[in-house]
Coordinates of C-alpha atoms in Angstrom, one line a residue:
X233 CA 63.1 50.5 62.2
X234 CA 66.2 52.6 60.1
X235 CA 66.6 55.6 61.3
X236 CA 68.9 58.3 59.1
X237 CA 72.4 58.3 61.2
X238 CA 73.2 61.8 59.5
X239 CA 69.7 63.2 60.4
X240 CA 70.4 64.0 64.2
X241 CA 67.7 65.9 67.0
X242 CA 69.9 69.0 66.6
X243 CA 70.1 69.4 63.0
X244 CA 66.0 68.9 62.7
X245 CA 66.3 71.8 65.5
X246 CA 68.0 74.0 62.7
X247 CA 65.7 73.1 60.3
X248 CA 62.3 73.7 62.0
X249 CA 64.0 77.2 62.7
X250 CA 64.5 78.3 59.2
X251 CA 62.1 80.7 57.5
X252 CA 59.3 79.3 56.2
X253 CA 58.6 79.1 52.4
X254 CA 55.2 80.6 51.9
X255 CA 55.5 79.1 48.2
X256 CA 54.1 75.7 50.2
X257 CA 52.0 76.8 52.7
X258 CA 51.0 80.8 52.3
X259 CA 51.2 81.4 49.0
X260 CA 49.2 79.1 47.6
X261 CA 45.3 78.6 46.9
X262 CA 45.2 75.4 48.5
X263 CA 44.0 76.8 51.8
X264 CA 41.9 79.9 50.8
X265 CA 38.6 78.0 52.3
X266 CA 38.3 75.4 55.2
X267 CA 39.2 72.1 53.3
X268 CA 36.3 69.6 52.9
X269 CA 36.3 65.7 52.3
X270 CA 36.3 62.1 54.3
X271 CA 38.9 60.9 56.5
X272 CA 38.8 57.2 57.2
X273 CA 39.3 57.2 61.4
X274 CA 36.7 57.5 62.5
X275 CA 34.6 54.8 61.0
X276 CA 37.4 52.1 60.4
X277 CA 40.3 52.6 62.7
X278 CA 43.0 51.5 61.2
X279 CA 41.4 48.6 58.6
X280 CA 41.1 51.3 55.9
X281 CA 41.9 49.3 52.6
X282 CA 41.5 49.9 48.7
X283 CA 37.8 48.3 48.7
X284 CA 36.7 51.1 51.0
X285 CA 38.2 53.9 49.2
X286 CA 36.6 52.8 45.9
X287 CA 33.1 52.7 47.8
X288 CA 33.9 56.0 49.1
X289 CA 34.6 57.7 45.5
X290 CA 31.4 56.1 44.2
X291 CA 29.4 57.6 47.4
X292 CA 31.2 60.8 46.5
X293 CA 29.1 60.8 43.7
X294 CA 26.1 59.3 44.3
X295 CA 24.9 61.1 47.8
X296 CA 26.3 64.4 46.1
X297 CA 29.1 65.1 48.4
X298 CA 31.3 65.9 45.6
X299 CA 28.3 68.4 44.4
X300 CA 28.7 69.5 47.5
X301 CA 32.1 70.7 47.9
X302 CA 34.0 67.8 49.8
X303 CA 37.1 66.7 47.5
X304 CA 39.7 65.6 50.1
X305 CA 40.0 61.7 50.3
X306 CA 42.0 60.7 53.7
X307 CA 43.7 57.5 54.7
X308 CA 44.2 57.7 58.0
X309 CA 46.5 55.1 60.2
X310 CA 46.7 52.1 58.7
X311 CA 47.4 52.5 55.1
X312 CA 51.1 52.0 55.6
X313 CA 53.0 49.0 56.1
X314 CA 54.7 48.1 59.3
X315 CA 58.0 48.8 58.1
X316 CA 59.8 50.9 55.6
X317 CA 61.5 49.4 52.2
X318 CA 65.0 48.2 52.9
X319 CA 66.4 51.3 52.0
X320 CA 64.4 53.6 54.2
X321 CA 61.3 54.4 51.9
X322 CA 57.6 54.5 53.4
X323 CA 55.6 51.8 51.4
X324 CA 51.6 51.3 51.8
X325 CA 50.2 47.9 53.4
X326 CA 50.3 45.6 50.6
X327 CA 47.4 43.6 51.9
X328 CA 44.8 46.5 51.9
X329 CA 46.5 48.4 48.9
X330 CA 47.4 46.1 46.4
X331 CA 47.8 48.9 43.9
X332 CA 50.3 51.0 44.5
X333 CA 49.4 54.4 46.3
X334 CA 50.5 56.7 43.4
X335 CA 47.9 54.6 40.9
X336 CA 45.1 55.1 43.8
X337 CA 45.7 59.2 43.7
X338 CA 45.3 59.0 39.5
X339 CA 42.2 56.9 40.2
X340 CA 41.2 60.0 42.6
X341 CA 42.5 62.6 40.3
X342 CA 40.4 61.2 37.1
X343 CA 37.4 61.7 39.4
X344 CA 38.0 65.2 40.2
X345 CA 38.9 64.1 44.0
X346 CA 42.3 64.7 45.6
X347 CA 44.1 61.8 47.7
X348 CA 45.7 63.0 51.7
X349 CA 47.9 60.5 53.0
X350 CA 48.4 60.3 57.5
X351 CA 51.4 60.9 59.0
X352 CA 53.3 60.7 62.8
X353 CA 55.7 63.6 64.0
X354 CA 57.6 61.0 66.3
X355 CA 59.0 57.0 65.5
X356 CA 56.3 55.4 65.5
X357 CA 52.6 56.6 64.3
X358 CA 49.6 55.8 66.6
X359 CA 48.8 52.6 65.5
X360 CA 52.3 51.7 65.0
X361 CA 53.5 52.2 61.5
X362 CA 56.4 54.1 61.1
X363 CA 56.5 58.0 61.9
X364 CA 58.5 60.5 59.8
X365 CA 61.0 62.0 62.9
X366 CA 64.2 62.1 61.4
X367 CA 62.8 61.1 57.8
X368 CA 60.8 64.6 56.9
X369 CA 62.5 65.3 53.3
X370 CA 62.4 61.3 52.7
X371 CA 59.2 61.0 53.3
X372 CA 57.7 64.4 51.7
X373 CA 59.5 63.4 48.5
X374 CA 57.8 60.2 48.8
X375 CA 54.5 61.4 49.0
X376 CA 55.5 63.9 46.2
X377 CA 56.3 61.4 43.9
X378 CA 53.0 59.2 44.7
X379 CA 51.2 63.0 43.7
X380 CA 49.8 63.1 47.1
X381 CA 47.3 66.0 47.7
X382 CA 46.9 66.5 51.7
X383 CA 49.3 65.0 54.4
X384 CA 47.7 64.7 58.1
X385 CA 50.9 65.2 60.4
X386 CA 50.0 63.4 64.1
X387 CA 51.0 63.7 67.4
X388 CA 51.5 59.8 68.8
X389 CA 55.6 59.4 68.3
X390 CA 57.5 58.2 71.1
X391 CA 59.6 59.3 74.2
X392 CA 62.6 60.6 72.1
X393 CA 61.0 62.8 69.6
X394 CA 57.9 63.7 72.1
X395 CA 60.9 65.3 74.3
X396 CA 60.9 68.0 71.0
X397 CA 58.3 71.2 71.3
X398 CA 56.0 70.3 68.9
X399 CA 56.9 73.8 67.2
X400 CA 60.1 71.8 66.5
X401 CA 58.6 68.2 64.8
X402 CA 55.8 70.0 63.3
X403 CA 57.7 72.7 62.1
X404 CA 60.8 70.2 60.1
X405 CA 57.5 68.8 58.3
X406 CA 56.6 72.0 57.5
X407 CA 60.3 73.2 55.6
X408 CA 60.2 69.4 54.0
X409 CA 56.8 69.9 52.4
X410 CA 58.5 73.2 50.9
X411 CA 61.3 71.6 49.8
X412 CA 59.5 68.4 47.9
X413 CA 58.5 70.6 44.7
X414 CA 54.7 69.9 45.0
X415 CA 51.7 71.8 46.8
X416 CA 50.4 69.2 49.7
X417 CA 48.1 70.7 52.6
X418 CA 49.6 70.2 56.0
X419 CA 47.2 69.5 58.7
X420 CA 48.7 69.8 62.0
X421 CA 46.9 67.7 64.5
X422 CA 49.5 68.3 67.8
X423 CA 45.8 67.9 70.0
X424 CA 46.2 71.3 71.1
X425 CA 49.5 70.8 73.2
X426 CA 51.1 73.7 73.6
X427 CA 48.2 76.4 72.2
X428 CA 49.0 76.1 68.6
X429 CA 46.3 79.0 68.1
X430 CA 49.1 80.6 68.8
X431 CA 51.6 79.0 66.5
X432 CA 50.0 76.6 64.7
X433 CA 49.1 78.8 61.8
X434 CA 52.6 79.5 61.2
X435 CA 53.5 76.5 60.2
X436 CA 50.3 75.0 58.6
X437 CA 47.3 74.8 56.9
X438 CA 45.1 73.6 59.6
X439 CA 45.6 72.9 63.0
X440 CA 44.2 70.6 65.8
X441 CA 42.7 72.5 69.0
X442 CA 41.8 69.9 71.4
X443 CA 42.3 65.8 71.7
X444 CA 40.0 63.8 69.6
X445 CA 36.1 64.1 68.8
X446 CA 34.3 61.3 70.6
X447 CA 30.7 59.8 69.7
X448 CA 29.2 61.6 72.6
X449 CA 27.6 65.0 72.3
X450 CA 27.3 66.3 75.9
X451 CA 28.5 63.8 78.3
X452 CA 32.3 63.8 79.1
X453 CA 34.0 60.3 80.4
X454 CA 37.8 61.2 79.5
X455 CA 38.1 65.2 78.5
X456 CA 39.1 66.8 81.8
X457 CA 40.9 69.6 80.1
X458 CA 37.4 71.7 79.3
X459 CA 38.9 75.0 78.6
X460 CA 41.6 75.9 76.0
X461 CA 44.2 77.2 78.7
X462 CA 44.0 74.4 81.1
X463 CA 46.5 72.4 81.1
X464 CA 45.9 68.6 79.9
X465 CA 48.5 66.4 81.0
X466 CA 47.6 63.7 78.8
X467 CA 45.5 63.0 75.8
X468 CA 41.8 63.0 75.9
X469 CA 38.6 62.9 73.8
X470 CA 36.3 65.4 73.7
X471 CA 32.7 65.4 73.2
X472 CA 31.0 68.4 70.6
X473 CA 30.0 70.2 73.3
X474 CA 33.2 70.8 75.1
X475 CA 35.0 71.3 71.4
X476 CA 32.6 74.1 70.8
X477 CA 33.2 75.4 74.7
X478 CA 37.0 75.5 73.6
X479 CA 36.6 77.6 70.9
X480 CA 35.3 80.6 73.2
X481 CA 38.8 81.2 73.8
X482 CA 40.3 80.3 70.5
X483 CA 38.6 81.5 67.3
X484 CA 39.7 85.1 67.4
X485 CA 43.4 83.8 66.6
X486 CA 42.5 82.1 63.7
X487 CA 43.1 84.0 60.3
X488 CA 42.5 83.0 57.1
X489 CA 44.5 80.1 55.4
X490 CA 45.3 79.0 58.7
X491 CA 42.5 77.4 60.2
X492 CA 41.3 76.0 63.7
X493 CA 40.3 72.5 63.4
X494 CA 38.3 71.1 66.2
X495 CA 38.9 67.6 64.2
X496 CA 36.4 65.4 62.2
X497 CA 32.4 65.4 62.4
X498 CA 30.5 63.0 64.3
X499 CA 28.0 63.6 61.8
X500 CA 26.2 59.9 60.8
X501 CA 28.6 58.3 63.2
X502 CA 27.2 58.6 66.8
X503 CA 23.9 58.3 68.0
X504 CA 22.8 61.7 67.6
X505 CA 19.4 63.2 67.0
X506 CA 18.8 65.8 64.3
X507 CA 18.8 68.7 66.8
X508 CA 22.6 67.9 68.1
X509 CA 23.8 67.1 64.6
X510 CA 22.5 69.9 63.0
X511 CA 24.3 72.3 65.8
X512 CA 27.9 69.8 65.5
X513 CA 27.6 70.6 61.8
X514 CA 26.8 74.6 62.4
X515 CA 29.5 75.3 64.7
X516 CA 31.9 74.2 62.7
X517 CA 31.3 75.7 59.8
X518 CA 30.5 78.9 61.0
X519 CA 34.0 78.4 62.9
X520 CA 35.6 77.7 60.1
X521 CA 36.9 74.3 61.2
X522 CA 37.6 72.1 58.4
X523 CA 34.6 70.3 57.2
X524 CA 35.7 66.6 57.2
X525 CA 33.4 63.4 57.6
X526 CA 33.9 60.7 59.8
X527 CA 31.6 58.6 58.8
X528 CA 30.8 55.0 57.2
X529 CA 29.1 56.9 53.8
X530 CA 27.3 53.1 53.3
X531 CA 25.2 53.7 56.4
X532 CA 24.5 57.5 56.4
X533 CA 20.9 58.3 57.2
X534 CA 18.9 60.2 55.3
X535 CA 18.9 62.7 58.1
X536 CA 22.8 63.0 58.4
X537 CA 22.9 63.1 54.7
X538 CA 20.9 66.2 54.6
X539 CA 23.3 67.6 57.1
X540 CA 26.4 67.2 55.6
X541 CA 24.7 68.3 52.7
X542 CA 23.0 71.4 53.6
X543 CA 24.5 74.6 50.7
X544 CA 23.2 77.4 53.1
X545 CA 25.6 76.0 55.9
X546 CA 28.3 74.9 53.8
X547 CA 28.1 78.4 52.2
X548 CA 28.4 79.5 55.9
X549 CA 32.2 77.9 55.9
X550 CA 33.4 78.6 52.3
X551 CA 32.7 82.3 52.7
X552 CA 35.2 84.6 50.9
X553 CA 36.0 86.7 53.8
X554 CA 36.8 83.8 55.7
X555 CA 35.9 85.2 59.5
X556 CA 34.8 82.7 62.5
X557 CA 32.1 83.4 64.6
X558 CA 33.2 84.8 68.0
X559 CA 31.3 84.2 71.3
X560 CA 28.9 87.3 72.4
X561 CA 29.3 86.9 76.2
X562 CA 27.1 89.7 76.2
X563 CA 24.0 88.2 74.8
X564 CA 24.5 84.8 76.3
X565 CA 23.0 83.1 79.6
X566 CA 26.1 80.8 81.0
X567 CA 24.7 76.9 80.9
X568 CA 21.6 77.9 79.0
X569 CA 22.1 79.4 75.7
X570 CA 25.2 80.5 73.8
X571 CA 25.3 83.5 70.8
X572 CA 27.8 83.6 68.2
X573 CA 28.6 85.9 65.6
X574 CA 30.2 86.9 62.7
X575 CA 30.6 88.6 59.6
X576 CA 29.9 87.2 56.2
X577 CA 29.7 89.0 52.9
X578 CA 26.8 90.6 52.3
X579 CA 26.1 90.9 56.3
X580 CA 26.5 88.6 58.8
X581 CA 25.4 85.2 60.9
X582 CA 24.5 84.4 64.5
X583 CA 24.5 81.0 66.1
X584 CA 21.7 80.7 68.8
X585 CA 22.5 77.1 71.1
X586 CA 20.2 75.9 73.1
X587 CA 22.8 74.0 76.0
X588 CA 20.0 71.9 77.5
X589 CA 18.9 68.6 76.8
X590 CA 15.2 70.4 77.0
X591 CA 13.3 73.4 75.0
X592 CA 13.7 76.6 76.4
X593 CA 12.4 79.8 75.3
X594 CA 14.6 83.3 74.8
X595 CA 14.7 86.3 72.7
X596 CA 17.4 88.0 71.0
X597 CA 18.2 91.2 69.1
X598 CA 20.0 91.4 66.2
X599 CA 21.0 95.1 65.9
X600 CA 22.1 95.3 69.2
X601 CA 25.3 92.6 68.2
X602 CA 26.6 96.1 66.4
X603 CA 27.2 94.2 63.1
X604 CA 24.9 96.6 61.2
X605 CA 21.4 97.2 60.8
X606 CA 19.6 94.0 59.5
X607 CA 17.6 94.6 56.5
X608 CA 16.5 90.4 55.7
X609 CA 17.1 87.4 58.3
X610 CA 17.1 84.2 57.0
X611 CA 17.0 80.8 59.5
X612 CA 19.3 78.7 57.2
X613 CA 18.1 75.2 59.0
X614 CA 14.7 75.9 58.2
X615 CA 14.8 78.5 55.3
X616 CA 12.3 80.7 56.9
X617 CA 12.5 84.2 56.5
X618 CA 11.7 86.2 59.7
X619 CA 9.1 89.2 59.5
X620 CA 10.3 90.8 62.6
X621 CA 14.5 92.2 61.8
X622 CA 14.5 93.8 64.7
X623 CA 14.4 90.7 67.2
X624 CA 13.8 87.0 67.3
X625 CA 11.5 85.2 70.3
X626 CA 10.8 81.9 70.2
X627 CA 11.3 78.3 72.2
X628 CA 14.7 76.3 70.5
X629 CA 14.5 72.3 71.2
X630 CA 16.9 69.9 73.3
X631 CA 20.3 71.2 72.4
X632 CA 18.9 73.3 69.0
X633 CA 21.1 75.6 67.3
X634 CA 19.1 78.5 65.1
X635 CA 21.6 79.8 62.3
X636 CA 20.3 83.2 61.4
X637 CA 21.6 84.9 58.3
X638 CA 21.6 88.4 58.2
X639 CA 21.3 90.8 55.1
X640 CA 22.6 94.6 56.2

């Protein structure tokens, strides 16, 4: 692999410590509202290849994502070759892009669809194609001149560069990206090393709070870090559950532009029932995590469809004041049912979990959250409209998640 002689640990130091250009990253609309699209992962590892991205554009279409809101194409690991150009360059896998990756974002562009490119802050990126450390303005003027969109910046490396704070890798991506004369979103996805609730937002548009999503919605076999403070010694999936258990500690930090991402949705691509997707998909839009699918779109279920789909919750994450739901400790019942909150314009919304894998039956009242006094409350999963605004009783089913919309 070439590595740039002149480009040593100490001056990327120097650079990651320079003031950030809010022209790239705070100044610009690109980050006003959670982003929304399909990221590759997921479903295909790293096999992504041009025939799956076309499909994926037609789906766009045809299941009304696009309609939806989702614009953000995302080739994850495995769209770049194994080695750069002989003169240092990043170039995609010629097998599985044939077309160059600058005539694949004008494709995307014509269709009203942006193209985001994956990225590694060390040598090497997880499935071993070359990482950027040492090669940030190289490779952001790279991705500039192929009119890239979105740039998801990872974690994997190696033993040199992971002996940088990740405030230091992330953060030389972050003063490239200014520097390469075009708007790209910057996803940080450190896996929560290091509380980048804390940091994170200063140097991008979203970033990563916990190790990756797994297809498991309850059941843990490799997360042992179930808290956000606890300290993980190595990396580890995370089922929904515990993601959403995180976020008790996290979503207060998270401002506007800058947001949390608890990673991509499960959503059509784990054996879940309606119930548990429907609550994966609530919490994070009502925690303003990026909205992005992980899923095959070819085998989407009517059911999952319908999810991903749904306006009132989508409308839940695109709202202008842009304000996660916080954890009412108050009004919940540890291990049994959780209550979120949050303002939205025009009033508010409450998430109402039910934690067990059976129906359980609780009340709950609304004015006593001290959001205001509700005047219309509207179940969004259902569309009913409930007569009584003082209070709601009723039984929720096997790991349900009621998403109340309030009208004050």
């Amino acid at each position: 692999m070439i590595r740039k002689s002149e480009f040593s640990s100490v001056s990327l130091a120097i650079v990651a410590a320079l003031p950030f250009v809010h022209l790239a990253v705070g100044g610009t609309s690109l980050a006003q509202r959670p982003q929304m699209g399909w990221n590759s992962w997921n479903a295909f590892g790293a096999t992504v290849n041009y025939t799956i991205v076309q499909d994926v554009i037609e789906r766009f279409d045809t299941l009304g994502l696009k309609e939806a809101g989702y614009e953000y194409v995302l080739l994850d690991d495995g769209w770049a070759s194994f080695n750069r150009t002989a003169d240092g360059y990043l170039q995609a896998n010629a097998t599985s892009f044939p077309q160059d990756i600058k005539a694949l974002a004008e494709e995307l562009h014509n269709q009203g669809l942006r193209l985001g490119l994956y990225g590694d802050s060390g040598h090497y990126t997880c499935a071993w194609r070359p990482g950027s450390w040492g090669y940030e303005e190289r490779d952001t003027q790279t991705f500039a001149s192929w009119d890239v969109d979105y740039l998801k910046y990872d974690n994997c490396g190696g033993f040199q560069s992971m002996t940088e704070a990740p405030q230091i890798r992330f953060g030389a991506m972050k003063n490239a990206l200014a520097l390469s004369g075009r708007d790209i979103f910057y996803s940080v996805c450190g896996w929560g090393y290091q509380f980048p609730w804390h940091w994170g937002g200063d140097i991008g548009h979203s970033y990563r709070i916990s190790g990756d999503i797994t297809a498991s919605f309850a059941n843990e076999t490799k997360c042992e870090c179930k808290t956000a403070y606890c300290l993980n010694t190595g990396y580890a999936g995370c089922s929904v559950l515990t993601i959403i258990n995180k976020m008790k500690e996290i979503s207060q930090y998270q401002t506007r532009g800058h947001w949390s991402d608890m990673d991509m949705l499960e959503v059509g691509n784990a054996n879940f029932t309606l119930n548990q997707q429907q609550t994966h998909f609530a919490f994070w839009a009502a925690l303003k995590s990026p909205l992005i699918i992980g899923a095959d779109l070819s085998k989407l279920s009517n059911d999952s469809l319908a999810v991903l789909t749904n306006k009132a919750i989508i409308s839940i994450n695109q709202d202008a004041l842009g304000e996660p739901v916080a954890y009412r400790e108050a009004h919940s019942e540890e291990g049994f049912f959780q209550v979120w909150a949050g303002k939205v314009e025009g009033g508010y919304v409450v998430l109402l979990l039910n934690e067990k894998s059976y129906p359980q039956t609780t009340s709950l009242s609304f004015a006593s959250l001290g959001l205001g006094t509700p005047e219309r409350i509207v179940e969004l999963w259902s569309g009913k409209i409930l007569q009584d605004v003082d209070k709601f009783n009723g039984t929720l089913g096997s790991y349900q998640t009621l998403v109340f919309k309030v009208q004050t």
